[in-house]
PDB file of C-alpha atoms in Angstrom:
ATOM      1  CA  VAL B 561       0.000   0.000   0.000  1.00  0.00           C
ATOM      2  CA  GLN B 562       1.234   3.451  -0.884  1.00  0.00           C
ATOM      3  CA  LEU B 563      -0.135   6.874  -0.123  1.00  0.00           C
ATOM      4  CA  VAL B 564       0.348   9.331  -2.943  1.00  0.00           C
ATOM      5  CA  GLU B 565      -0.107  13.061  -2.424  1.00  0.00           C
ATOM      6  CA  SER B 566      -0.868  15.526  -5.170  1.00  0.00           C
ATOM      7  CA  GLY B 567      -2.057  19.079  -5.633  1.00  0.00           C
ATOM      8  CA  GLY B 568       0.745  21.107  -4.113  1.00  0.00           C
ATOM      9  CA  GLY B 569       2.156  24.146  -5.827  1.00  0.00           C
ATOM     10  CA  LEU B 570       2.944  27.831  -5.599  1.00  0.00           C
ATOM     11  CA  VAL B 571       0.277  30.304  -4.555  1.00  0.00           C
ATOM     12  CA  GLN B 572       0.178  33.881  -3.357  1.00  0.00           C
ATOM     13  CA  ALA B 573      -0.742  34.733   0.195  1.00  0.00           C
ATOM     14  CA  GLY B 574      -4.494  34.763   0.597  1.00  0.00           C
ATOM     15  CA  GLY B 575      -4.956  32.143  -2.087  1.00  0.00           C
ATOM     16  CA  SER B 576      -6.195  28.567  -1.936  1.00  0.00           C
ATOM     17  CA  LEU B 577      -4.938  25.109  -2.750  1.00  0.00           C
ATOM     18  CA  ARG B 578      -6.311  21.621  -2.321  1.00  0.00           C
ATOM     19  CA  VAL B 579      -3.977  18.719  -1.696  1.00  0.00           C
ATOM     20  CA  SER B 580      -5.063  15.119  -2.041  1.00  0.00           C
ATOM     21  CA  CYS B 581      -3.788  11.821  -0.731  1.00  0.00           C
ATOM     22  CA  ALA B 582      -4.863   8.516  -2.235  1.00  0.00           C
ATOM     23  CA  ALA B 583      -4.021   4.971  -1.285  1.00  0.00           C
ATOM     24  CA  SER B 584      -2.865   2.653  -4.025  1.00  0.00           C
ATOM     25  CA  GLY B 585      -2.073  -1.011  -4.146  1.00  0.00           C
ATOM     26  CA  ARG B 586      -3.751  -3.601  -1.983  1.00  0.00           C
ATOM     27  CA  THR B 587      -5.700  -1.473   0.403  1.00  0.00           C
ATOM     28  CA  PHE B 588      -7.249  -2.066   3.742  1.00  0.00           C
ATOM     29  CA  ARG B 589      -9.666   0.207   5.485  1.00  0.00           C
ATOM     30  CA  ILE B 590      -7.628   3.134   6.755  1.00  0.00           C
ATOM     31  CA  TYR B 591      -9.510   4.423   9.747  1.00  0.00           C
ATOM     32  CA  THR B 592      -7.382   7.414  10.662  1.00  0.00           C
ATOM     33  CA  MET B 593      -5.959   9.732   8.037  1.00  0.00           C
ATOM     34  CA  VAL B 594      -3.957  12.803   8.928  1.00  0.00           C
ATOM     35  CA  TRP B 595      -1.863  15.571   7.435  1.00  0.00           C
ATOM     36  CA  PHE B 596       1.511  16.764   8.686  1.00  0.00           C
ATOM     37  CA  ARG B 597       3.725  19.443   7.239  1.00  0.00           C
ATOM     38  CA  GLN B 598       7.386  20.271   7.447  1.00  0.00           C
ATOM     39  CA  ALA B 599       8.722  23.753   6.915  1.00  0.00           C
ATOM     40  CA  PRO B 600      12.329  24.257   5.807  1.00  0.00           C
ATOM     41  CA  GLY B 601      14.689  23.658   8.714  1.00  0.00           C
ATOM     42  CA  LYS B 602      11.909  22.578  11.080  1.00  0.00           C
ATOM     43  CA  GLY B 603      10.428  19.370  12.358  1.00  0.00           C
ATOM     44  CA  ARG B 604       7.227  17.788  11.139  1.00  0.00           C
ATOM     45  CA  GLU B 605       4.075  19.461  12.462  1.00  0.00           C
ATOM     46  CA  PHE B 606       0.585  17.983  12.786  1.00  0.00           C
ATOM     47  CA  VAL B 607      -1.947  19.913  10.696  1.00  0.00           C
ATOM     48  CA  SER B 608      -5.236  18.028  10.614  1.00  0.00           C
ATOM     49  CA  GLY B 609      -6.776  14.602  10.954  1.00  0.00           C
ATOM     50  CA  MET B 610      -9.996  12.733  10.421  1.00  0.00           C
ATOM     51  CA  GLY B 611     -11.417   9.427  11.514  1.00  0.00           C
ATOM     52  CA  TRP B 612     -13.711   7.201   9.515  1.00  0.00           C
ATOM     53  CA  ASN B 613     -16.899   9.138  10.142  1.00  0.00           C
ATOM     54  CA  PRO B 614     -17.922  12.736   9.490  1.00  0.00           C
ATOM     55  CA  GLY B 615     -17.683  14.896  12.568  1.00  0.00           C
ATOM     56  CA  THR B 616     -14.276  13.551  13.557  1.00  0.00           C
ATOM     57  CA  GLU B 617     -12.303  16.332  11.922  1.00  0.00           C
ATOM     58  CA  TYR B 618      -9.586  17.960  13.996  1.00  0.00           C
ATOM     59  CA  TYR B 619      -7.237  20.854  13.287  1.00  0.00           C
ATOM     60  CA  SER B 620      -4.192  22.417  14.780  1.00  0.00           C
ATOM     61  CA  ASP B 621      -4.732  25.921  16.085  1.00  0.00           C
ATOM     62  CA  SER B 622      -2.525  27.340  13.342  1.00  0.00           C
ATOM     63  CA  VAL B 623      -4.906  26.236  10.568  1.00  0.00           C
ATOM     64  CA  LYS B 624      -8.295  26.116  12.288  1.00  0.00           C
ATOM     65  CA  GLY B 625     -10.876  28.114  10.378  1.00  0.00           C
ATOM     66  CA  ARG B 626      -8.772  28.169   7.203  1.00  0.00           C
ATOM     67  CA  PHE B 627      -8.250  24.507   6.328  1.00  0.00           C
ATOM     68  CA  THR B 628     -10.854  21.801   5.817  1.00  0.00           C
ATOM     69  CA  ILE B 629     -10.171  18.089   5.801  1.00  0.00           C
ATOM     70  CA  SER B 630     -12.444  15.604   4.092  1.00  0.00           C
ATOM     71  CA  ARG B 631     -12.262  12.049   2.842  1.00  0.00           C
ATOM     72  CA  GLU B 632     -13.755   9.481   0.509  1.00  0.00           C
ATOM     73  CA  ASN B 633     -13.753   6.276   2.462  1.00  0.00           C
ATOM     74  CA  GLY B 634     -14.444   4.005  -0.469  1.00  0.00           C
ATOM     75  CA  GLU B 635     -11.270   5.222  -2.119  1.00  0.00           C
ATOM     76  CA  ASN B 636      -9.148   5.644   1.024  1.00  0.00           C
ATOM     77  CA  THR B 637      -8.586   9.202  -0.101  1.00  0.00           C
ATOM     78  CA  VAL B 638      -8.224  12.286   2.039  1.00  0.00           C
ATOM     79  CA  TYR B 639      -8.241  15.920   0.982  1.00  0.00           C
ATOM     80  CA  LEU B 640      -7.048  19.116   2.592  1.00  0.00           C
ATOM     81  CA  GLN B 641      -8.639  22.299   1.314  1.00  0.00           C
ATOM     82  CA  MET B 642      -6.419  25.213   2.277  1.00  0.00           C
ATOM     83  CA  ASN B 643      -7.837  28.727   2.139  1.00  0.00           C
ATOM     84  CA  SER B 644      -6.448  32.106   3.182  1.00  0.00           C
ATOM     85  CA  LEU B 645      -2.960  30.723   2.868  1.00  0.00           C
ATOM     86  CA  LYS B 646      -0.092  32.455   4.626  1.00  0.00           C
ATOM     87  CA  PRO B 647       3.654  32.330   3.941  1.00  0.00           C
ATOM     88  CA  GLU B 648       4.065  30.372   7.169  1.00  0.00           C
ATOM     89  CA  ASP B 649       1.980  27.576   5.640  1.00  0.00           C
ATOM     90  CA  THR B 650       4.877  26.866   3.299  1.00  0.00           C
ATOM     91  CA  GLY B 651       6.284  23.374   3.581  1.00  0.00           C
ATOM     92  CA  VAL B 652       6.112  19.803   2.450  1.00  0.00           C
ATOM     93  CA  TYR B 653       2.724  18.320   3.247  1.00  0.00           C
ATOM     94  CA  TYR B 654       2.609  14.635   4.132  1.00  0.00           C
ATOM     95  CA  CYS B 655      -0.360  12.399   4.661  1.00  0.00           C
ATOM     96  CA  ALA B 656      -0.326   9.399   6.942  1.00  0.00           C
ATOM     97  CA  GLY B 657      -2.783   6.626   7.651  1.00  0.00           C
ATOM     98  CA  ASP B 658      -3.483   4.128  10.366  1.00  0.00           C
ATOM     99  CA  ARG B 659      -5.482   0.926   9.926  1.00  0.00           C
ATOM    100  CA  SER B 660      -6.565   1.143  13.545  1.00  0.00           C
ATOM    101  CA  VAL B 661      -8.881   3.576  15.243  1.00  0.00           C
ATOM    102  CA  ARG B 662      -6.305   5.854  16.775  1.00  0.00           C
ATOM    103  CA  ALA B 663      -7.220   8.042  19.711  1.00  0.00           C
ATOM    104  CA  ARG B 664      -7.382  11.672  18.747  1.00  0.00           C
ATOM    105  CA  SER B 665      -4.811  12.524  21.417  1.00  0.00           C
ATOM    106  CA  LEU B 666      -2.324  10.419  19.437  1.00  0.00           C
ATOM    107  CA  TRP B 667      -2.994  11.875  15.990  1.00  0.00           C
ATOM    108  CA  SER B 668      -0.125  14.346  16.340  1.00  0.00           C
ATOM    109  CA  ASP B 669       2.302  11.558  17.244  1.00  0.00           C
ATOM    110  CA  GLU B 670       4.242  10.599  14.114  1.00  0.00           C
ATOM    111  CA  ASP B 671       5.093   7.167  15.474  1.00  0.00           C
ATOM    112  CA  GLY B 672       2.962   4.186  14.651  1.00  0.00           C
ATOM    113  CA  TYR B 673       1.248   5.221  11.455  1.00  0.00           C
ATOM    114  CA  ASP B 674       1.031   2.332   9.018  1.00  0.00           C
ATOM    115  CA  TYR B 675       1.408   4.395   5.875  1.00  0.00           C
ATOM    116  CA  TRP B 676       3.088   7.629   4.821  1.00  0.00           C
ATOM    117  CA  GLY B 677       3.082   9.511   1.562  1.00  0.00           C
ATOM    118  CA  GLN B 678       6.134  10.989  -0.104  1.00  0.00           C
ATOM    119  CA  GLY B 679       4.995  14.574   0.422  1.00  0.00           C
ATOM    120  CA  THR B 680       3.897  17.412  -1.800  1.00  0.00           C
ATOM    121  CA  GLN B 681       5.414  20.896  -1.740  1.00  0.00           C
ATOM    122  CA  VAL B 682       3.236  23.883  -0.910  1.00  0.00           C
ATOM    123  CA  THR B 683       4.814  27.302  -1.293  1.00  0.00           C
ATOM    124  CA  VAL B 684       2.998  30.483  -0.316  1.00  0.00           C
ATOM    125  CA  SER B 685       4.578  33.707  -1.501  1.00  0.00           C
ATOM    126  CA  SER B 686       4.074  37.008   0.289  1.00  0.00           C
TER     127      SER B 686
END
């Protein structure tokens, strides 16, 4: 199983982008799907996550109100709609998935995810 991100790019501050993450290969139900990002010279930061059902969305304070996570369970695909982008949103965005129902308190913990994508670059110019 591989997670493949797409949709990154260059955008001006205030603009929008949508990044996607799709599972390929022999897939199992991926209950927890999350997004992390890594800015140049910094560690990986949790951005958003979602469980299997609607209403389980969760966001870091830095993106709350600007980003929206959604998913298509039948396709094991997760999206991140990013609006009102800021230069500090610049980074490589990674998706990760867990075949188990992970407690929300653990979503920001990079350890233990079953799958990771290769990342997609998002650059926000000022």
